[in-house]
Amino acid sequence: MPASVSLSLSLPLSPTARSDPSVAASPFGAFRRSGLRFCGLRREVLSLRSLNSEASGRISPYPARGLSNKVLAAAKSNGSPTKGFDYDLVIIGAGVGGHGAALHAVEKGLKTAIIEGDIVGGTCVNRGCVPSKALLAVSGRMRELQDEHHLKALGLQVASPGYDRQSVADHANNLASKIRSNLTNSMKALGVDILTGVGTIVGTQRVKYGKVGFPDTEVTARNIIIATGSVPFVPNGIEVDGKTVFTSDHALKLEWVPDWIAIVGSGYIGLEFSDVYTALGSEVTFVEALDQLMPGFDPEIAKLAQRILINPRKIDHHTGVFAKKITPAKDRKPVLIELIDAKTKEPKDTLEVDAALIATGRAPFTKGLGLENINVTTVRGFVPVDEHMQVMDADGNLVPHIYCIGDANGKLMLAHAASAQGISVVEQISGNNNVLNHLSIPAACFTHPEISMVGLTEPQAREKSEKDGFEIRVAKTSFKANTKALAENEGEGLAKLIYRPDTGEILGVHILGLHAADLIHEASNAIALGTRIQDIRFAVHAHPTLSEVLDELFKSAKVNVGTSPSVSEPVAV
């Protein structure tokens, strides 16, 4: 059997709330030792007919290939809890992270319950990545239809394109509803008990839940996972009315399309909404506290993204400024935004716009959890955890049987990271040592074209190389040299590799271009599995495909070690 090695790597918290550096957000994702699950919406969701048929003894024409007899048996009984407990595992929060943990727990034969006080799916499904992708799908189509030069180059002629706002909004809402239903049904089909109400920790192995105005119910569990997620962060001085000054929660409803909208924050949330609004006809003004747009991205990628995604569109920007005060529109007066210098705090300007979207990051949703009952003090709202996601108390000691995953712990604030952390925790409580390699987790910004990344940025890599005493190199390839991209007339784009020439270790990969969000996974898989450049460069890619951008990228790297293909021991992370 091949040796199994666990790695523990973590990224520093990155402030995205420009007016409050204590609020962290990180666009990254997930890895599991026995298989990669980059989206928390796993294949069991799509195998419900098969599972229900199996559980009822009927033969289904749609075999659930991913579900073993063991899982099917567990679905019928939801396991048998450890003696003396109601459940083996209770999860507080039924977002993508809690869902991923629950399904994996059933696979492990654990009797599992999940507590949800709102609706299944959490932020990602209901107010985040799922409905936003529906809106971005519309904006992508609109851009194609509006680009006369692009269409002419392909020999196409299209009449003036238009859209129906309500139908666009319905598309996003219907998608969220469908995925939410799938998540709920997948847990029910596998036998997960869904307990409705607000969950509160009473002790290390006791949780109560209930609705406001009704008596609470207490249950016991051998282990507890906190998966309560996050909410939009709104800096002081900003008055949100949900109509003319709003967060991403409100924007996803697309109740109207303003002629001129200010977006406060130029991270991936702000960028994606700028893509949507400009495609639908709005003018956009970015307000960014730092001195450059897109501060969380690799600087070279950010510079290229500004040239492609910002400059040609109806977008202007103010950098190095805070929005000290934002007043909603009322009495036929516009939204007022008072800007001050981020360093000197001196007044800079006042903007009058039709609407303002607050995209200054997210804050953990951890109040009311009963953490004081287990001597846990949050840090800027985040629940402190170790590398195994086990909760740490105010004295720095591990709290037995209690774990925290996802946005609530602040390590990597993305849905697929939460799911991966949940799976890792289930492995831990099942007796299998498992530490998630956070540097292998990919991230994506679904603009047109897309941006994706995994690992370190070039400045981060150079800082690490100077500290640890090794050399780094950078390789780049252009989409303009890719046949498939040129066939699509989408040659704008760049792929960038940061690596160690002495070992062939991949430190980071950054892509801007057509389907970058799909392409990044070859790189993230390589980092997760410990695959070196001297090995992956011999992988074969179909021609002509966009994947050849990565093929050329790895082949262009100059490593100082052997260049013959070899069989490497897998690295479990």
XYZ file of C-alpha atoms in Angstrom:
573
model
C 0.000 0.000 0.000
C 1.338 3.492 -0.750
C 2.386 5.599 2.172
C -0.044 8.283 3.283
C 1.217 11.641 4.454
C -0.884 14.423 5.950
C -0.022 18.035 5.259
C -1.173 21.058 7.201
C -0.846 24.368 5.413
C -2.873 27.495 5.954
C -3.192 30.928 4.406
C -3.207 34.146 6.412
C -6.551 35.818 6.864
C -7.170 38.448 4.215
C -9.292 41.451 5.144
C -12.023 42.144 2.621
C -14.043 44.560 4.656
C -12.077 47.626 3.660
C -13.516 49.718 6.428
C -12.769 47.034 9.032
C -9.649 44.901 8.443
C -10.851 42.477 11.119
C -13.420 41.008 8.786
C -11.819 38.294 6.702
C -12.798 36.560 3.515
C -10.950 34.173 1.279
C -11.966 32.841 -2.103
C -10.903 29.216 -1.847
C -12.214 25.563 -1.880
C -11.922 21.847 -0.942
C -10.138 18.480 -1.100
C -10.952 15.098 0.296
C -8.499 12.224 0.594
C -10.617 9.644 -1.196
C -11.900 11.966 -3.899
C -12.109 15.565 -4.969
C -15.337 17.431 -4.208
C -14.943 20.978 -5.402
C -18.595 21.811 -4.947
C -20.467 20.891 -1.807
C -23.446 19.813 -3.917
C -22.329 16.229 -4.281
C -23.438 13.515 -6.642
C -25.851 12.005 -4.103
C -28.076 15.013 -4.828
C -28.445 13.804 -8.399
C -29.016 10.163 -7.437
C -32.208 10.496 -5.399
C -34.419 8.406 -7.665
C -31.875 5.602 -7.528
C -31.534 5.840 -3.758
C -35.272 5.953 -3.123
C -35.777 2.969 -5.419
C -33.029 0.980 -3.700
C -34.387 1.799 -0.267
C -37.848 0.627 -1.285
C -36.642 -2.557 -2.966
C -37.542 -1.418 -6.495
C -35.144 -1.676 -9.401
C -34.223 1.699 -10.847
C -33.107 2.356 -14.428
C -30.869 5.109 -13.000
C -28.189 3.302 -10.957
C -26.630 5.371 -8.169
C -23.062 4.483 -9.025
C -21.656 6.576 -6.196
C -23.708 4.860 -3.464
C -22.541 1.568 -1.992
C -24.703 -1.007 -0.265
C -23.235 0.239 3.000
C -24.510 3.757 2.311
C -27.909 2.442 1.247
C -28.174 0.442 4.451
C -27.201 3.476 6.477
C -29.856 5.493 4.675
C -32.556 3.135 5.889
C -31.604 3.362 9.561
C -29.300 6.398 9.789
C -26.969 4.155 11.761
C -27.157 3.344 15.443
C -25.789 5.971 17.807
C -23.071 5.303 20.348
C -24.632 4.006 23.541
C -25.763 6.841 25.796
C -26.250 9.405 23.003
C -29.148 10.394 20.787
C -26.780 10.881 17.837
C -23.202 10.232 16.858
C -23.075 13.643 15.207
C -25.175 16.782 15.423
C -24.447 19.591 12.960
C -25.633 23.131 13.639
C -26.278 24.736 10.254
C -27.549 23.154 7.035
C -25.557 25.098 4.489
C -23.232 23.461 1.982
C -20.673 22.766 4.724
C -23.161 21.112 7.045
C -24.701 19.206 4.142
C -21.333 17.827 3.022
C -20.469 16.774 6.565
C -23.869 15.115 7.080
C -23.709 13.042 3.902
C -20.169 11.911 4.624
C -21.145 11.017 8.184
C -23.910 8.751 6.875
C -21.375 7.091 4.595
C -19.323 6.404 7.708
C -22.310 4.806 9.417
C -22.850 7.622 11.923
C -26.349 8.439 13.160
C -26.600 12.080 12.157
C -28.865 15.072 12.714
C -28.617 18.575 11.303
C -30.187 21.661 12.915
C -31.365 24.531 10.726
C -33.149 27.639 11.945
C -33.616 29.224 8.525
C -33.726 27.244 5.264
C -31.544 24.414 3.994
C -28.696 25.499 1.741
C -27.376 28.453 3.706
C -25.799 31.450 2.032
C -24.334 29.626 -0.966
C -27.572 28.110 -2.218
C -30.028 30.826 -1.219
C -28.122 34.120 -1.192
C -24.721 33.486 -2.743
C -22.906 31.347 -5.256
C -25.931 29.547 -6.724
C -28.285 32.456 -7.607
C -25.345 34.681 -8.536
C -24.237 32.144 -11.158
C -27.731 32.289 -12.648
C -27.427 36.061 -13.013
C -23.903 35.719 -14.402
C -25.132 33.204 -16.965
C -27.515 35.883 -18.203
C -24.833 38.556 -18.230
C -22.546 36.261 -20.225
C -25.188 35.690 -22.879
C -25.965 39.407 -23.038
C -22.305 40.242 -23.554
C -22.044 37.808 -26.436
C -25.161 39.204 -28.088
C -24.069 42.819 -27.558
C -20.553 42.328 -28.952
C -21.072 43.144 -32.638
C -17.376 42.832 -33.454
C -17.223 39.370 -31.892
C -20.369 38.190 -33.680
C -19.219 39.603 -37.003
C -15.925 37.756 -36.694
C -17.909 34.530 -36.346
C -20.156 35.433 -39.262
C -23.242 35.946 -37.110
C -25.917 38.596 -37.286
C -28.205 39.223 -34.314
C -30.954 41.777 -33.882
C -30.820 44.157 -30.939
C -30.757 41.984 -27.791
C -32.883 42.696 -24.751
C -33.989 41.082 -21.513
C -36.949 40.828 -19.171
C -35.821 41.724 -15.651
C -38.455 39.677 -13.847
C -37.686 36.589 -15.916
C -33.991 36.978 -15.127
C -34.786 37.292 -11.421
C -37.080 34.267 -11.624
C -34.280 32.223 -13.204
C -32.013 32.926 -10.221
C -34.755 32.249 -7.682
C -35.888 29.042 -9.381
C -32.337 27.711 -9.503
C -31.878 28.372 -5.791
C -35.187 26.664 -5.021
C -34.271 23.619 -7.095
C -30.856 23.169 -5.503
C -32.317 23.778 -2.021
C -34.904 21.065 -2.656
C -32.217 18.700 -3.920
C -30.119 19.239 -0.796
C -33.079 18.669 1.498
C -34.202 15.546 -0.325
C -30.693 14.103 -0.438
C -30.365 14.323 3.344
C -33.830 12.903 3.946
C -33.201 10.058 1.512
C -29.980 9.162 3.313
C -31.723 9.224 6.668
C -30.283 12.430 8.118
C -32.653 13.863 10.733
C -33.390 17.524 9.947
C -34.218 19.325 13.200
C -35.906 22.692 12.692
C -34.993 25.533 14.999
C -32.115 27.628 16.310
C -29.325 25.467 17.706
C -27.500 26.344 20.935
C -24.660 24.443 22.576
C -25.501 23.530 26.169
C -22.376 21.492 26.905
C -19.611 19.613 25.124
C -22.034 16.886 24.034
C -25.421 18.562 24.443
C -27.353 20.816 22.060
C -30.793 22.375 22.332
C -32.888 23.670 19.467
C -36.267 25.276 19.021
C -38.325 28.002 17.439
C -38.984 31.372 19.043
C -41.983 31.168 21.331
C -41.872 27.378 21.640
C -40.113 25.117 24.175
C -36.588 23.973 23.293
C -35.685 20.337 22.743
C -32.347 19.025 23.989
C -30.408 16.220 22.310
C -27.092 14.570 23.077
C -24.358 13.803 20.574
C -20.980 12.131 20.691
C -19.665 14.985 18.522
C -20.943 18.400 17.436
C -20.043 20.467 14.361
C -20.721 24.206 14.188
C -21.486 25.210 10.575
C -23.433 28.452 10.958
C -21.774 30.382 8.120
C -21.669 34.142 7.723
C -23.675 37.256 6.872
C -22.797 40.353 4.801
C -20.583 42.810 6.671
C -21.831 46.392 6.648
C -19.355 49.022 7.943
C -20.429 51.702 10.386
C -21.986 54.776 8.788
C -23.743 52.870 6.029
C -27.530 52.784 6.226
C -28.980 49.773 4.411
C -32.610 50.050 3.365
C -32.638 46.974 1.102
C -33.928 49.061 -1.827
C -31.388 51.681 -2.851
C -28.579 50.730 -0.455
C -28.250 46.972 -0.207
C -25.999 43.953 0.238
C -25.520 40.972 -2.056
C -28.464 39.309 -0.269
C -30.792 41.948 -1.709
C -29.007 42.354 -5.043
C -29.546 38.723 -5.979
C -33.297 39.325 -6.040
C -32.723 41.788 -8.928
C -35.783 43.835 -7.996
C -34.578 46.625 -10.278
C -31.614 47.587 -12.469
C -30.331 51.068 -11.528
C -28.917 53.374 -14.180
C -25.910 54.175 -11.968
C -24.770 52.003 -9.078
C -21.801 52.366 -6.748
C -20.201 49.128 -5.586
C -18.295 49.450 -2.320
C -15.512 46.867 -2.453
C -13.753 45.405 -5.492
C -13.260 41.815 -4.374
C -14.793 38.889 -6.192
C -18.344 39.735 -5.016
C -18.076 43.307 -6.282
C -16.449 42.188 -9.536
C -19.149 39.639 -10.302
C -21.939 42.134 -9.682
C -20.180 44.719 -11.852
C -20.264 42.111 -14.625
C -24.005 41.582 -14.134
C -25.007 45.230 -13.839
C -22.949 46.521 -16.775
C -24.270 43.728 -19.021
C -27.806 44.767 -18.101
C -27.117 48.427 -18.887
C -25.981 50.035 -15.617
C -23.029 52.336 -15.115
C -20.823 51.280 -12.191
C -18.519 53.152 -9.833
C -16.188 51.138 -7.599
C -15.254 52.491 -4.165
C -12.137 50.707 -2.870
C -10.283 51.451 0.372
C -6.924 50.127 -0.814
C -4.756 51.806 -3.419
C -5.578 49.359 -6.219
C -8.608 47.460 -7.436
C -8.897 43.720 -6.801
C -6.335 43.728 -3.952
C -6.879 40.065 -3.091
C -5.777 38.800 -6.503
C -2.287 38.217 -7.856
C -1.150 41.733 -8.894
C -0.323 40.776 -12.475
C -3.692 39.077 -12.923
C -5.455 42.045 -11.297
C -3.730 44.444 -13.713
C -4.792 42.383 -16.716
C -8.300 41.979 -15.304
C -8.632 45.746 -14.989
C -7.679 46.114 -18.650
C -10.219 43.471 -19.753
C -13.039 43.671 -17.195
C -12.982 47.317 -16.056
C -11.517 49.748 -18.560
C -13.610 48.841 -21.679
C -16.875 48.905 -19.725
C -18.959 51.673 -18.216
C -17.024 51.493 -14.955
C -15.073 54.142 -13.112
C -13.454 53.851 -9.696
C -12.209 55.634 -6.604
C -9.324 53.915 -4.788
C -7.723 54.721 -1.458
C -11.016 55.988 -0.027
C -13.565 54.899 2.575
C -17.296 55.322 2.266
C -17.692 57.157 5.576
C -21.440 57.578 5.226
C -24.045 56.284 2.794
C -27.600 57.581 2.899
C -30.384 55.805 0.983
C -32.401 57.629 -1.654
C -35.594 59.245 -0.361
C -37.851 62.181 -1.101
C -36.674 62.122 -4.745
C -33.067 62.614 -3.617
C -30.335 60.223 -4.827
C -28.154 57.944 -2.728
C -25.424 60.063 -1.115
C -21.941 58.602 -0.531
C -19.426 60.626 1.487
C -15.861 59.578 0.655
C -12.834 60.188 2.879
C -9.161 59.486 2.330
C -8.350 56.008 3.690
C -5.107 57.226 5.266
C -5.686 60.821 6.341
C -9.450 60.510 6.878
C -9.862 63.887 5.167
C -13.013 64.445 3.056
C -12.441 63.570 -0.604
C -15.692 63.621 -2.545
C -19.439 63.084 -2.436
C -21.135 60.796 -4.923
C -24.778 60.973 -5.930
C -25.920 57.671 -7.440
C -29.128 55.719 -7.958
C -28.066 52.782 -5.786
C -25.182 51.418 -3.721
C -24.181 47.777 -3.313
C -22.177 47.037 -0.168
C -19.648 44.320 -1.048
C -17.197 44.794 1.833
C -16.875 41.158 2.827
C -18.693 38.874 5.214
C -18.820 38.480 8.992
C -19.221 35.170 10.861
C -22.679 34.289 12.151
C -21.766 32.967 15.592
C -23.861 34.960 18.067
C -26.319 33.010 20.199
C -24.511 29.700 19.795
C -23.980 29.268 23.533
C -20.201 29.330 23.185
C -19.943 30.781 26.688
C -21.234 27.437 27.973
C -18.016 25.769 26.808
C -15.654 28.668 27.700
C -15.082 29.697 24.084
C -14.378 33.316 23.158
C -14.616 34.322 19.514
C -11.901 36.325 17.766
C -13.570 39.119 15.765
C -16.608 36.851 15.723
C -14.732 33.782 14.412
C -14.627 30.553 16.404
C -10.960 29.611 17.039
C -10.003 26.142 15.796
C -6.869 24.060 15.301
C -5.743 22.385 12.066
C -8.325 19.635 12.615
C -11.140 22.234 12.932
C -11.501 21.341 16.619
C -12.703 24.286 18.699
C -10.305 25.927 21.160
C -11.447 27.547 24.397
C -10.451 30.887 25.934
C -7.433 29.249 27.616
C -6.119 27.787 24.376
C -7.243 24.250 25.182
C -9.093 21.995 22.759
C -12.782 21.577 23.550
C -13.587 17.853 23.419
C -16.084 16.681 20.790
C -16.802 20.125 19.281
C -15.664 21.286 15.845
C -16.303 24.344 13.680
C -16.195 24.503 9.883
C -16.672 27.051 7.108
C -17.141 30.787 7.367
C -17.679 30.582 11.124
C -14.010 29.696 11.687
C -12.662 32.209 9.156
C -9.982 30.011 7.607
C -11.322 30.080 4.039
C -14.693 31.695 3.526
C -16.090 29.706 0.608
C -18.774 27.037 0.431
C -16.576 24.288 -0.948
C -13.986 24.959 1.755
C -16.704 24.469 4.361
C -17.737 21.178 2.768
C -14.142 19.953 2.644
C -13.557 20.922 6.264
C -16.742 19.081 7.254
C -15.620 15.938 5.447
C -12.212 16.214 7.120
C -13.858 16.479 10.556
C -15.991 13.385 9.896
C -12.832 11.516 8.950
C -11.275 12.637 12.240
C -14.163 11.516 14.429
C -14.274 8.231 12.517
C -10.718 7.503 13.610
C -8.874 8.519 10.435
C -6.241 11.222 10.731
C -7.044 13.864 8.130
C -5.703 17.406 7.794
C -6.975 19.593 4.971
C -4.324 21.260 2.818
C -5.844 24.715 2.400
C -3.233 25.716 -0.181
C -4.715 23.133 -2.556
C -8.144 24.755 -2.479
C -9.098 26.606 -5.683
C -11.029 29.837 -6.007
C -12.879 31.454 -8.881
C -14.447 34.735 -9.880
C -17.158 34.101 -12.495
C -16.788 37.253 -14.545
C -16.558 37.218 -18.348
C -13.859 36.100 -18.827
C -13.360 34.223 -15.567
C -10.540 34.450 -13.031
C -9.312 31.492 -10.998
C -6.487 30.790 -8.600
C -4.966 28.218 -6.280
C -2.041 28.444 -3.883
C 0.155 31.498 -3.391
C 0.250 34.774 -5.295
C 3.626 35.848 -6.640
C 4.268 38.329 -3.772
C 3.318 35.665 -1.210
C 5.595 33.128 -2.878
C 8.512 35.575 -2.988
C 8.030 36.408 0.679
C 8.030 32.710 1.551
C 11.086 32.028 -0.603
C 13.063 34.792 1.086
C 12.056 33.538 4.518
C 12.757 29.855 3.840
C 15.739 30.341 1.529
C 14.719 28.880 -1.828
C 14.367 30.174 -5.387
C 11.085 30.630 -7.213
C 10.356 31.036 -10.886
C 7.323 32.138 -12.884
C 6.052 30.668 -16.156
C 3.249 32.111 -18.279
C 1.171 31.119 -21.281
C -1.361 33.104 -23.278
C -4.809 32.092 -24.437
C -3.895 33.718 -27.757
C -1.787 30.635 -28.515
C -4.633 28.201 -27.801
C -6.534 26.808 -30.787
C -9.835 26.312 -28.970
C -9.777 29.845 -27.526
C -9.071 31.273 -30.977
C -11.886 29.187 -32.485
C -14.200 30.805 -29.933
C -12.642 34.193 -30.752
C -11.782 34.461 -27.043
C -8.026 34.878 -27.087
C -7.812 37.355 -24.212
C -6.275 35.639 -21.217
C -3.228 34.517 -19.301
C -2.184 31.517 -17.222
C 0.584 31.947 -14.675
C 2.573 29.307 -12.782
C 4.685 30.015 -9.691
C 7.006 27.149 -8.780
C 10.255 25.957 -7.203
C 12.804 25.039 -9.884
C 14.863 22.932 -7.450
C 12.007 20.553 -6.590
C 9.317 21.144 -9.213
C 6.793 22.009 -6.492
C 3.800 24.017 -7.669
C 3.338 27.018 -5.372
C 0.513 28.779 -7.170
C -1.434 28.950 -10.420
C -3.520 31.922 -11.575
C -5.690 32.032 -14.692
C -7.677 34.762 -16.407
C -9.513 33.623 -19.500
C -12.293 31.552 -21.015
C -13.523 28.886 -18.540
C -10.717 29.653 -16.090
C -12.890 28.380 -13.232
C -12.927 24.904 -14.796
C -9.278 24.882 -15.840
C -7.875 25.607 -12.366
C -8.718 22.157 -11.026
C -5.876 20.426 -12.820
C -3.525 22.659 -10.873
C -5.368 22.324 -7.564
C -5.414 18.536 -7.933
C -1.685 18.553 -8.576
C -1.019 20.602 -5.437
C -3.370 18.422 -3.375
C -1.739 15.190 -4.530
C 1.812 16.528 -4.323
C 2.368 16.085 -8.063
C 5.506 17.821 -9.304
C 5.960 19.677 -12.579
C 8.421 17.076 -13.886
C 5.601 14.520 -13.674
C 2.506 16.481 -14.684
C 4.210 17.874 -17.777
C 3.968 14.401 -19.335
C 0.181 14.261 -18.933
C -1.703 14.112 -22.241
C -4.397 16.671 -23.062
C -6.984 16.356 -25.815
C -6.509 18.651 -28.796
C -7.906 21.166 -29.414
C -9.085 22.024 -25.888
C -8.640 24.873 -23.455
C -6.872 22.431 -21.119
C -3.841 22.773 -23.370
C -3.300 26.208 -21.814
C -2.277 24.350 -18.643
C -0.367 21.749 -20.656
C 1.768 24.448 -22.257
C 2.145 26.194 -18.900
C 3.621 23.128 -17.188
C 5.808 22.293 -20.184
C 7.249 25.819 -20.231
C 8.484 25.581 -16.632
C 12.233 25.100 -16.207
C 12.977 22.671 -13.403
C 16.445 21.582 -12.291
C 15.499 18.003 -11.427
C 15.009 14.953 -13.642
C 12.573 15.337 -16.533
C 11.610 11.683 -17.019
C 8.122 10.697 -15.944
C 8.079 8.880 -12.634
C 5.567 7.248 -10.338
C 5.103 9.365 -7.244
C 3.639 8.320 -3.939
C 0.275 10.061 -3.425
C 0.113 12.689 -0.735
C -3.080 12.659 1.293
C -4.182 16.064 2.515
